PDB file of C-alpha atoms and ligand atoms in Angstrom:
ATOM      1  CA  UNK A   1       0.000   0.000   0.000  1.00 56.00           C
ATOM      2  CA  UNK A   2       1.329   3.435  -0.850  1.00 70.00           C
ATOM      3  CA  UNK A   3       2.184   5.987   1.820  1.00 71.00           C
ATOM      4  CA  UNK A   4      -0.674   8.341   0.834  1.00 70.00           C
ATOM      5  CA  UNK A   5      -3.200   5.524   1.177  1.00 70.00           C
ATOM      6  CA  UNK A   6      -1.765   4.506   4.552  1.00 72.00           C
ATOM      7  CA  UNK A   7      -2.051   8.090   5.788  1.00 71.00           C
ATOM      8  CA  UNK A   8      -5.646   8.307   4.508  1.00 68.00           C
ATOM      9  CA  UNK A   9      -6.512   5.036   6.270  1.00 69.00           C
ATOM     10  CA  UNK A  10      -4.924   6.272   9.510  1.00 73.00           C
ATOM     11  CA  UNK A  11      -6.908   9.534   9.383  1.00 68.00           C
ATOM     12  CA  UNK A  12     -10.194   7.678   8.794  1.00 64.00           C
ATOM     13  CA  UNK A  13      -9.457   5.289  11.671  1.00 66.00           C
ATOM     14  CA  UNK A  14      -8.449   8.148  13.974  1.00 66.00           C
ATOM     15  CA  UNK A  15     -11.698  10.005  13.226  1.00 60.00           C
ATOM     16  CA  UNK A  16     -13.701   6.837  13.747  1.00 58.00           C
ATOM     17  CA  UNK A  17     -12.015   6.260  17.128  1.00 58.00           C
ATOM     18  CA  UNK A  18     -13.027   9.735  18.213  1.00 55.00           C
ATOM     19  CA  UNK A  19     -16.635   9.139  17.261  1.00 51.00           C
ATOM     20  CA  UNK A  20     -16.585  11.280  14.116  1.00 53.00           C
ATOM     21  CA  UNK A  21     -17.529   8.438  11.821  1.00 52.00           C
ATOM     22  CA  UNK A  22     -21.262   9.099  11.501  1.00 48.00           C
ATOM     23  CA  UNK A  23     -21.769   6.177   9.159  1.00 44.00           C
ATOM     24  CA  UNK A  24     -20.664   3.767  11.891  1.00 51.00           C
ATOM     25  CA  UNK A  25     -23.921   4.437  13.646  1.00 59.00           C
ATOM     26  CA  UNK A  26     -26.051   4.289  10.531  1.00 86.00           C
ATOM     27  CA  UNK A  27     -28.467   1.513   9.766  1.00 90.00           C
ATOM     28  CA  UNK A  28     -27.466   1.506   6.103  1.00 93.00           C
ATOM     29  CA  UNK A  29     -23.759   1.264   6.928  1.00 91.00           C
ATOM     30  CA  UNK A  30     -24.517  -1.732   9.101  1.00 92.00           C
ATOM     31  CA  UNK A  31     -26.643  -3.365   6.382  1.00 93.00           C
ATOM     32  CA  UNK A  32     -24.034  -2.717   3.670  1.00 91.00           C
ATOM     33  CA  UNK A  33     -21.349  -4.369   5.792  1.00 90.00           C
ATOM     34  CA  UNK A  34     -23.663  -7.221   6.743  1.00 91.00           C
ATOM     35  CA  UNK A  35     -24.562  -8.067   3.141  1.00 91.00           C
ATOM     36  CA  UNK A  36     -21.105  -7.411   1.699  1.00 88.00           C
ATOM     37  CA  UNK A  37     -21.679  -4.294  -0.427  1.00 89.00           C
ATOM     38  CA  UNK A  38     -18.764  -1.887  -0.888  1.00 88.00           C
ATOM     39  CA  UNK A  39     -20.969   1.121  -0.077  1.00 91.00           C
ATOM     40  CA  UNK A  40     -20.497   0.719   3.673  1.00 90.00           C
ATOM     41  CA  UNK A  41     -17.778   1.090   6.269  1.00 87.00           C
ATOM     42  CA  UNK A  42     -15.639  -1.994   5.750  1.00 83.00           C
ATOM     43  CA  UNK A  43     -11.914  -1.497   5.153  1.00 77.00           C
ATOM     44  CA  UNK A  44     -11.475   0.147   1.709  1.00 85.00           C
ATOM     45  CA  UNK A  45     -15.254   0.537   1.178  1.00 88.00           C
ATOM     46  CA  UNK A  46     -16.542   3.870  -0.136  1.00 92.00           C
ATOM     47  CA  UNK A  47     -18.724   4.816   2.842  1.00 92.00           C
ATOM     48  CA  UNK A  48     -21.445   6.235   0.586  1.00 94.00           C
ATOM     49  CA  UNK A  49     -23.945   5.013   3.159  1.00 94.00           C
ATOM     50  CA  UNK A  50     -23.130   8.123   5.229  1.00 92.00           C
ATOM     51  CA  UNK A  51     -24.824  10.112   2.440  1.00 94.00           C
ATOM     52  CA  UNK A  52     -27.590   7.598   1.695  1.00 96.00           C
ATOM     53  CA  UNK A  53     -28.612   7.399   5.314  1.00 93.00           C
ATOM     54  CA  UNK A  54     -29.556  11.091   5.323  1.00 93.00           C
ATOM     55  CA  UNK A  55     -30.910  11.107   1.798  1.00 96.00           C
ATOM     56  CA  UNK A  56     -33.205   8.095   2.210  1.00 97.00           C
ATOM     57  CA  UNK A  57     -34.269   8.503   5.829  1.00 94.00           C
ATOM     58  CA  UNK A  58     -37.615  10.161   5.027  1.00 96.00           C
ATOM     59  CA  UNK A  59     -38.346   7.655   2.229  1.00 97.00           C
ATOM     60  CA  UNK A  60     -37.710   4.574   4.289  1.00 97.00           C
ATOM     61  CA  UNK A  61     -41.309   3.486   4.882  1.00 97.00           C
ATOM     62  CA  UNK A  62     -42.677   4.768   1.585  1.00 98.00           C
ATOM     63  CA  UNK A  63     -43.879   2.576  -1.265  1.00 98.00           C
ATOM     64  CA  UNK A  64     -41.103   3.716  -3.558  1.00 98.00           C
ATOM     65  CA  UNK A  65     -39.713   2.277  -6.780  1.00 98.00           C
ATOM     66  CA  UNK A  66     -35.970   1.781  -6.437  1.00 98.00           C
ATOM     67  CA  UNK A  67     -33.678   0.752  -9.308  1.00 98.00           C
ATOM     68  CA  UNK A  68     -30.018  -0.245  -9.080  1.00 98.00           C
ATOM     69  CA  UNK A  69     -27.717  -0.743 -12.071  1.00 98.00           C
ATOM     70  CA  UNK A  70     -24.683  -2.916 -11.259  1.00 96.00           C
ATOM     71  CA  UNK A  71     -25.201  -5.619  -8.703  1.00 94.00           C
ATOM     72  CA  UNK A  72     -21.969  -7.187  -7.590  1.00 82.00           C
ATOM     73  CA  UNK A  73     -18.261  -6.593  -7.612  1.00 59.00           C
ATOM     74  CA  UNK A  74     -16.152  -9.568  -8.691  1.00 59.00           C
ATOM     75  CA  UNK A  75     -12.466  -8.726  -9.067  1.00 44.00           C
ATOM     76  CA  UNK A  76     -11.687 -11.944 -10.891  1.00 38.00           C
ATOM     77  CA  UNK A  77     -14.260 -11.230 -13.606  1.00 42.00           C
ATOM     78  CA  UNK A  78     -13.485  -7.590 -14.245  1.00 40.00           C
ATOM     79  CA  UNK A  79     -12.041  -8.406 -17.657  1.00 38.00           C
ATOM     80  CA  UNK A  80     -15.410  -9.645 -18.844  1.00 42.00           C
ATOM     81  CA  UNK A  81     -17.591  -6.875 -17.466  1.00 45.00           C
ATOM     82  CA  UNK A  82     -18.701  -3.975 -19.600  1.00 42.00           C
ATOM     83  CA  UNK A  83     -17.746  -5.686 -22.846  1.00 46.00           C
ATOM     84  CA  UNK A  84     -19.874  -8.526 -24.152  1.00 44.00           C
ATOM     85  CA  UNK A  85     -21.464  -9.871 -20.967  1.00 46.00           C
ATOM     86  CA  UNK A  86     -20.888 -13.460 -22.003  1.00 46.00           C
ATOM     87  CA  UNK A  87     -19.764 -14.686 -18.618  1.00 46.00           C
ATOM     88  CA  UNK A  88     -21.412 -18.116 -18.315  1.00 51.00           C
ATOM     89  CA  UNK A  89     -21.376 -18.314 -14.508  1.00 61.00           C
ATOM     90  CA  UNK A  90     -24.661 -17.084 -12.980  1.00 67.00           C
ATOM     91  CA  UNK A  91     -24.215 -14.947  -9.865  1.00 72.00           C
ATOM     92  CA  UNK A  92     -25.907 -16.324  -6.788  1.00 80.00           C
ATOM     93  CA  UNK A  93     -26.017 -13.173  -4.675  1.00 89.00           C
ATOM     94  CA  UNK A  94     -26.708  -9.483  -5.110  1.00 93.00           C
ATOM     95  CA  UNK A  95     -25.450  -7.869  -1.859  1.00 92.00           C
ATOM     96  CA  UNK A  96     -26.692  -4.363  -2.486  1.00 94.00           C
ATOM     97  CA  UNK A  97     -30.194  -5.520  -3.480  1.00 96.00           C
ATOM     98  CA  UNK A  98     -30.356  -7.516  -0.226  1.00 95.00           C
ATOM     99  CA  UNK A  99     -29.376  -4.351   1.623  1.00 95.00           C
ATOM    100  CA  UNK A 100     -32.031  -2.196  -0.104  1.00 97.00           C
ATOM    101  CA  UNK A 101     -34.696  -4.859   0.420  1.00 97.00           C
ATOM    102  CA  UNK A 102     -33.948  -4.841   4.164  1.00 96.00           C
ATOM    103  CA  UNK A 103     -33.720  -1.053   4.424  1.00 97.00           C
ATOM    104  CA  UNK A 104     -36.895  -0.223   2.448  1.00 98.00           C
ATOM    105  CA  UNK A 105     -39.624  -2.579   3.744  1.00 97.00           C
ATOM    106  CA  UNK A 106     -42.265  -1.299   1.298  1.00 98.00           C
ATOM    107  CA  UNK A 107     -40.204  -0.633  -1.817  1.00 98.00           C
ATOM    108  CA  UNK A 108     -40.449  -2.339  -5.171  1.00 98.00           C
ATOM    109  CA  UNK A 109     -36.870  -2.965  -6.275  1.00 98.00           C
ATOM    110  CA  UNK A 110     -35.342  -3.593  -9.700  1.00 98.00           C
ATOM    111  CA  UNK A 111     -31.770  -4.695 -10.378  1.00 98.00           C
ATOM    112  CA  UNK A 112     -30.032  -4.514 -13.773  1.00 98.00           C
ATOM    113  CA  UNK A 113     -26.676  -6.021 -14.702  1.00 96.00           C
ATOM    114  CA  UNK A 114     -24.761  -7.173 -17.748  1.00 95.00           C
ATOM    115  CA  UNK A 115     -24.103 -10.487 -16.044  1.00 93.00           C
ATOM    116  CA  UNK A 116     -26.496 -13.345 -15.409  1.00 91.00           C
ATOM    117  CA  UNK A 117     -28.243 -12.953 -12.059  1.00 92.00           C
ATOM    118  CA  UNK A 118     -31.196 -15.164 -13.000  1.00 91.00           C
ATOM    119  CA  UNK A 119     -30.469 -17.524 -10.105  1.00 90.00           C
ATOM    120  CA  UNK A 120     -30.783 -14.728  -7.520  1.00 92.00           C
ATOM    121  CA  UNK A 121     -34.183 -14.696  -5.819  1.00 93.00           C
ATOM    122  CA  UNK A 122     -34.892 -11.831  -3.409  1.00 95.00           C
ATOM    123  CA  UNK A 123     -38.466 -10.956  -2.483  1.00 94.00           C
ATOM    124  CA  UNK A 124     -39.760  -7.616  -3.820  1.00 96.00           C
ATOM    125  CA  UNK A 125     -36.785  -7.539  -6.240  1.00 97.00           C
ATOM    126  CA  UNK A 126     -36.854  -8.190  -9.993  1.00 98.00           C
ATOM    127  CA  UNK A 127     -33.559  -8.507 -11.853  1.00 97.00           C
ATOM    128  CA  UNK A 128     -33.045  -7.861 -15.555  1.00 97.00           C
ATOM    129  CA  UNK A 129     -29.997  -8.601 -17.612  1.00 96.00           C
ATOM    130  CA  UNK A 130     -28.754  -5.868 -19.916  1.00 97.00           C
ATOM    131  CA  UNK A 131     -25.992  -3.499 -20.907  1.00 98.00           C
ATOM    132  CA  UNK A 132     -26.199   0.054 -19.557  1.00 98.00           C
ATOM    133  CA  UNK A 133     -24.539   1.377 -22.717  1.00 98.00           C
ATOM    134  CA  UNK A 134     -27.305  -0.075 -24.917  1.00 98.00           C
ATOM    135  CA  UNK A 135     -30.378   2.149 -25.264  1.00 98.00           C
ATOM    136  CA  UNK A 136     -32.592  -0.793 -26.237  1.00 98.00           C
ATOM    137  CA  UNK A 137     -31.638  -2.618 -23.029  1.00 98.00           C
ATOM    138  CA  UNK A 138     -32.313   0.535 -21.013  1.00 98.00           C
ATOM    139  CA  UNK A 139     -35.720   0.851 -22.698  1.00 98.00           C
ATOM    140  CA  UNK A 140     -36.485  -2.744 -21.653  1.00 98.00           C
ATOM    141  CA  UNK A 141     -35.617  -1.719 -18.107  1.00 98.00           C
ATOM    142  CA  UNK A 142     -37.980   1.283 -18.034  1.00 98.00           C
ATOM    143  CA  UNK A 143     -40.722  -0.819 -19.639  1.00 98.00           C
ATOM    144  CA  UNK A 144     -40.276  -3.490 -16.965  1.00 98.00           C
ATOM    145  CA  UNK A 145     -40.451  -0.863 -14.212  1.00 98.00           C
ATOM    146  CA  UNK A 146     -43.614   0.435 -15.866  1.00 98.00           C
ATOM    147  CA  UNK A 147     -43.856   3.821 -14.121  1.00 98.00           C
ATOM    148  CA  UNK A 148     -41.906   6.681 -12.575  1.00 98.00           C
ATOM    149  CA  UNK A 149     -38.772   5.816 -10.621  1.00 98.00           C
ATOM    150  CA  UNK A 150     -38.259   7.390  -7.179  1.00 98.00           C
ATOM    151  CA  UNK A 151     -34.590   6.471  -6.760  1.00 98.00           C
ATOM    152  CA  UNK A 152     -32.174   5.199  -9.396  1.00 98.00           C
ATOM    153  CA  UNK A 153     -28.663   4.208  -8.337  1.00 98.00           C
ATOM    154  CA  UNK A 154     -26.136   3.640 -11.124  1.00 98.00           C
ATOM    155  CA  UNK A 155     -23.171   1.538  -9.969  1.00 96.00           C
ATOM    156  CA  UNK A 156     -22.400  -0.282 -13.229  1.00 97.00           C
ATOM    157  CA  UNK A 157     -19.334  -0.171 -15.466  1.00 96.00           C
ATOM    158  CA  UNK A 158     -18.166   3.328 -14.363  1.00 97.00           C
ATOM    159  CA  UNK A 159     -17.107   4.130 -17.951  1.00 98.00           C
ATOM    160  CA  UNK A 160     -17.871   7.815 -18.621  1.00 98.00           C
ATOM    161  CA  UNK A 161     -19.774   7.252 -21.870  1.00 98.00           C
ATOM    162  CA  UNK A 162     -21.844   4.465 -20.243  1.00 98.00           C
ATOM    163  CA  UNK A 163     -22.717   6.764 -17.312  1.00 98.00           C
ATOM    164  CA  UNK A 164     -23.861   9.494 -19.692  1.00 98.00           C
ATOM    165  CA  UNK A 165     -25.805   7.177 -22.031  1.00 98.00           C
ATOM    166  CA  UNK A 166     -27.638   5.667 -19.056  1.00 98.00           C
ATOM    167  CA  UNK A 167     -28.408   9.114 -17.628  1.00 98.00           C
ATOM    168  CA  UNK A 168     -29.718  10.330 -20.999  1.00 98.00           C
ATOM    169  CA  UNK A 169     -32.008   7.322 -21.382  1.00 98.00           C
ATOM    170  CA  UNK A 170     -33.195   6.987 -17.798  1.00 98.00           C
ATOM    171  CA  UNK A 171     -33.517  10.529 -16.443  1.00 98.00           C
ATOM    172  CA  UNK A 172     -36.900  11.075 -18.162  1.00 98.00           C
ATOM    173  CA  UNK A 173     -38.263   8.121 -16.137  1.00 98.00           C
ATOM    174  CA  UNK A 174     -37.323   9.677 -12.800  1.00 98.00           C
ATOM    175  CA  UNK A 175     -40.263  11.061 -10.857  1.00 98.00           C
ATOM    176  CA  UNK A 176     -40.462  14.788 -10.119  1.00 98.00           C
ATOM    177  CA  UNK A 177     -38.293  15.379  -6.997  1.00 98.00           C
ATOM    178  CA  UNK A 178     -36.840  11.893  -7.550  1.00 98.00           C
ATOM    179  CA  UNK A 179     -33.163  11.044  -7.066  1.00 98.00           C
ATOM    180  CA  UNK A 180     -30.606   9.798  -9.629  1.00 98.00           C
ATOM    181  CA  UNK A 181     -27.290   8.645  -8.133  1.00 98.00           C
ATOM    182  CA  UNK A 182     -24.030   7.813  -9.899  1.00 98.00           C
ATOM    183  CA  UNK A 183     -21.298   6.020  -7.937  1.00 97.00           C
ATOM    184  CA  UNK A 184     -17.535   5.900  -8.470  1.00 94.00           C
ATOM    185  CA  UNK A 185     -17.094   8.922 -10.717  1.00 96.00           C
ATOM    186  CA  UNK A 186     -13.468   9.037  -9.568  1.00 94.00           C
ATOM    187  CA  UNK A 187     -12.402   5.756 -11.155  1.00 92.00           C
ATOM    188  CA  UNK A 188     -12.684   4.514 -14.737  1.00 95.00           C
ATOM    189  CA  UNK A 189     -11.409   1.165 -15.943  1.00 94.00           C
ATOM    190  CA  UNK A 190      -9.015   2.099 -18.739  1.00 94.00           C
ATOM    191  CA  UNK A 191     -10.037  -0.980 -20.755  1.00 94.00           C
ATOM    192  CA  UNK A 192     -13.546   0.413 -21.238  1.00 95.00           C
ATOM    193  CA  UNK A 193     -12.959   4.161 -21.053  1.00 97.00           C
ATOM    194  CA  UNK A 194     -12.947   6.126 -24.301  1.00 98.00           C
ATOM    195  CA  UNK A 195      -9.897   8.399 -24.543  1.00 96.00           C
ATOM    196  CA  UNK A 196     -11.988  11.301 -25.841  1.00 97.00           C
ATOM    197  CA  UNK A 197     -14.684  11.058 -23.161  1.00 98.00           C
ATOM    198  CA  UNK A 198     -15.212  14.052 -20.900  1.00 98.00           C
ATOM    199  CA  UNK A 199     -15.513  12.705 -17.351  1.00 98.00           C
ATOM    200  CA  UNK A 200     -19.031  12.687 -15.983  1.00 98.00           C
ATOM    201  CA  UNK A 201     -17.979  14.509 -12.830  1.00 97.00           C
ATOM    202  CA  UNK A 202     -16.568  17.351 -14.932  1.00 98.00           C
ATOM    203  CA  UNK A 203     -19.862  17.573 -16.804  1.00 98.00           C
ATOM    204  CA  UNK A 204     -21.743  17.710 -13.510  1.00 98.00           C
ATOM    205  CA  UNK A 205     -19.347  20.266 -11.987  1.00 98.00           C
ATOM    206  CA  UNK A 206     -19.943  22.434 -15.055  1.00 98.00           C
ATOM    207  CA  UNK A 207     -23.692  22.153 -14.516  1.00 98.00           C
ATOM    208  CA  UNK A 208     -23.202  23.242 -10.892  1.00 97.00           C
ATOM    209  CA  UNK A 209     -21.263  26.343 -11.942  1.00 97.00           C
ATOM    210  CA  UNK A 210     -22.768  27.341 -15.297  1.00 98.00           C
ATOM    211  CA  UNK A 211     -26.158  25.623 -15.316  1.00 98.00           C
ATOM    212  CA  UNK A 212     -25.441  23.915 -18.650  1.00 98.00           C
ATOM    213  CA  UNK A 213     -25.390  20.189 -19.338  1.00 98.00           C
ATOM    214  CA  UNK A 214     -23.234  19.038 -22.258  1.00 98.00           C
ATOM    215  CA  UNK A 215     -22.387  15.437 -23.165  1.00 98.00           C
ATOM    216  CA  UNK A 216     -20.871  14.341 -26.454  1.00 98.00           C
ATOM    217  CA  UNK A 217     -22.697  10.998 -26.140  1.00 98.00           C
ATOM    218  CA  UNK A 218     -26.220  12.417 -25.957  1.00 98.00           C
ATOM    219  CA  UNK A 219     -28.507  14.016 -28.506  1.00 98.00           C
ATOM    220  CA  UNK A 220     -29.322  17.736 -28.303  1.00 98.00           C
ATOM    221  CA  UNK A 221     -32.782  16.766 -27.116  1.00 98.00           C
ATOM    222  CA  UNK A 222     -31.437  14.556 -24.308  1.00 98.00           C
ATOM    223  CA  UNK A 223     -28.980  17.235 -23.161  1.00 98.00           C
ATOM    224  CA  UNK A 224     -31.700  19.890 -23.170  1.00 98.00           C
ATOM    225  CA  UNK A 225     -34.033  17.605 -21.210  1.00 98.00           C
ATOM    226  CA  UNK A 226     -31.436  17.049 -18.488  1.00 98.00           C
ATOM    227  CA  UNK A 227     -30.464  20.718 -18.355  1.00 98.00           C
ATOM    228  CA  UNK A 228     -34.095  21.826 -18.081  1.00 98.00           C
ATOM    229  CA  UNK A 229     -35.173  19.190 -15.565  1.00 98.00           C
ATOM    230  CA  UNK A 230     -32.194  18.963 -13.243  1.00 98.00           C
ATOM    231  CA  UNK A 231     -32.909  20.914 -10.081  1.00 98.00           C
ATOM    232  CA  UNK A 232     -29.543  20.425  -8.376  1.00 97.00           C
ATOM    233  CA  UNK A 233     -26.401  18.304  -8.227  1.00 98.00           C
ATOM    234  CA  UNK A 234     -24.402  17.404  -5.136  1.00 98.00           C
ATOM    235  CA  UNK A 235     -21.006  15.711  -5.309  1.00 97.00           C
ATOM    236  CA  UNK A 236     -19.552  13.736  -2.392  1.00 96.00           C
ATOM    237  CA  UNK A 237     -16.179  12.080  -1.853  1.00 93.00           C
ATOM    238  CA  UNK A 238     -15.629   8.364  -1.570  1.00 92.00           C
ATOM    239  CA  UNK A 239     -13.699   7.589   1.618  1.00 88.00           C
ATOM    240  CA  UNK A 240     -12.032   4.514   0.153  1.00 87.00           C
ATOM    241  CA  UNK A 241      -8.349   4.046   0.916  1.00 81.00           C
ATOM    242  CA  UNK A 242      -7.823   2.195  -2.368  1.00 82.00           C
ATOM    243  CA  UNK A 243      -7.021   5.192  -4.566  1.00 82.00           C
ATOM    244  CA  UNK A 244      -5.254   8.506  -3.978  1.00 81.00           C
ATOM    245  CA  UNK A 245      -7.918  10.830  -5.372  1.00 87.00           C
ATOM    246  CA  UNK A 246     -11.473   9.891  -4.544  1.00 89.00           C
ATOM    247  CA  UNK A 247     -12.963  13.378  -4.429  1.00 93.00           C
ATOM    248  CA  UNK A 248     -16.401  13.991  -5.989  1.00 94.00           C
ATOM    249  CA  UNK A 249     -16.958  10.261  -6.468  1.00 96.00           C
ATOM    250  CA  UNK A 250     -20.693  10.171  -5.807  1.00 97.00           C
ATOM    251  CA  UNK A 251     -23.207  12.341  -7.664  1.00 98.00           C
ATOM    252  CA  UNK A 252     -26.668  13.034  -6.287  1.00 98.00           C
ATOM    253  CA  UNK A 253     -28.986  14.488  -8.932  1.00 98.00           C
ATOM    254  CA  UNK A 254     -32.381  15.829  -7.875  1.00 98.00           C
ATOM    255  CA  UNK A 255     -35.036  16.235 -10.534  1.00 98.00           C
ATOM    256  CA  UNK A 256     -37.258  19.321 -10.675  1.00 98.00           C
TER     257      UNK A 256
HETATM  258  C1  LIG B   1     -19.139  -2.257  -8.615  1.00 82.73           C
HETATM  259  S1  LIG B   1     -20.123  -3.633  -9.089  1.00 82.73           S
HETATM  260  C2  LIG B   1     -21.631  -3.295  -8.295  1.00 82.73           C
HETATM  261  C3  LIG B   1     -21.564  -3.424  -6.765  1.00 82.73           C
HETATM  262  C4  LIG B   1     -22.892  -3.455  -6.064  1.00 82.73           C
HETATM  263  N1  LIG B   1     -23.782  -2.396  -6.491  1.00 82.73           N
HETATM  264  C5  LIG B   1     -22.714  -3.360  -4.572  1.00 82.73           C
HETATM  265  O1  LIG B   1     -22.862  -2.272  -3.990  1.00 82.73           O
HETATM  266  O2  LIG B   1     -22.406  -4.396  -3.986  1.00 82.73           O
HETATM  267  C6  LIG B   1     -20.380  -3.328 -10.776  1.00 82.73           C
HETATM  268  C7  LIG B   1     -21.376  -4.239 -11.504  1.00 82.73           C
HETATM  269  O3  LIG B   1     -21.669  -3.594 -12.743  1.00 82.73           O
HETATM  270  C8  LIG B   1     -21.866  -4.588 -13.728  1.00 82.73           C
HETATM  271  N2  LIG B   1     -21.605  -4.019 -15.055  1.00 82.73           N
HETATM  272  C9  LIG B   1     -20.416  -3.783 -15.651  1.00 82.73           C
HETATM  273  N3  LIG B   1     -20.579  -3.281 -16.875  1.00 82.73           N
HETATM  274  C10 LIG B   1     -21.919  -3.167 -17.061  1.00 82.73           C
HETATM  275  C11 LIG B   1     -22.725  -2.714 -18.143  1.00 82.73           C
HETATM  276  N4  LIG B   1     -22.179  -2.256 -19.273  1.00 82.73           N
HETATM  277  N5  LIG B   1     -24.068  -2.750 -17.997  1.00 82.73           N
HETATM  278  C12 LIG B   1     -24.644  -3.220 -16.860  1.00 82.73           C
HETATM  279  N6  LIG B   1     -23.920  -3.672 -15.795  1.00 82.73           N
HETATM  280  C13 LIG B   1     -22.585  -3.640 -15.902  1.00 82.73           C
HETATM  281  C14 LIG B   1     -20.881  -5.695 -13.354  1.00 82.73           C
HETATM  282  O4  LIG B   1     -21.290  -6.936 -13.895  1.00 82.73           O
HETATM  283  C15 LIG B   1     -20.903  -5.642 -11.821  1.00 82.73           C
HETATM  284  O5  LIG B   1     -21.806  -6.586 -11.329  1.00 82.73           O
END
């Protein structure tokens, strides 16, 4: 581990020991750690649950529609993800869907992943297989959901053009005042990233400052829709110790 990462880890641990680690007390942090999602407080996890706990608190008992893109991290299969999705081994767990199912007792939950999760059975959760960079697959997803989405969490390939294509296709299906989240804006797998792609976090920072939304991967109509219907954007850091720069890793988009 590099010195900078060790220092970061030591600072996080020191804060936690002094009681500053709010996510330690959170129900979502506990559930993320319990089910094995990397959103929680485990060593090297992102600790996004510190944000989600506040964001979702008032929605917890509501009959919301919750969608998550990207269901499980598997280091050994990274080479196959985001390309052709031909991995023949069906996944048998979806940790983050288990966590959402436990946190939101009345929610209807949809999962979407390029890999085969057909063997995963979680009550109140439906899982579709598809590629987040394919507009036809994304259309199948919105048709399956069949109505406005209250919360959509995108934790898929992390490639900038995929993030923007998914946002362009799915943002119209978000309910008014609904929430669209994008995780891991700080890290792109160089095997899938297009050299010419403007990073999604730079596009969102520009929206914060100038109020304009520009993506080279979306039509004029899609860009105008996002610009006109995006009420606000918040960016939060990941607290992972795995990389040096994890600032502005999580985007929270609120629809008008
Ligand atoms: C970081 S993991 C998701 C972790 C999970 N949400 C959690 O918190 O435990 C990323 C997932 O995205 C999926 N993925 C990668 N490329 C994708 C694509 N183009 N479309 C849909 N899913 C994709 C991978 O198969 C993998 O399961």
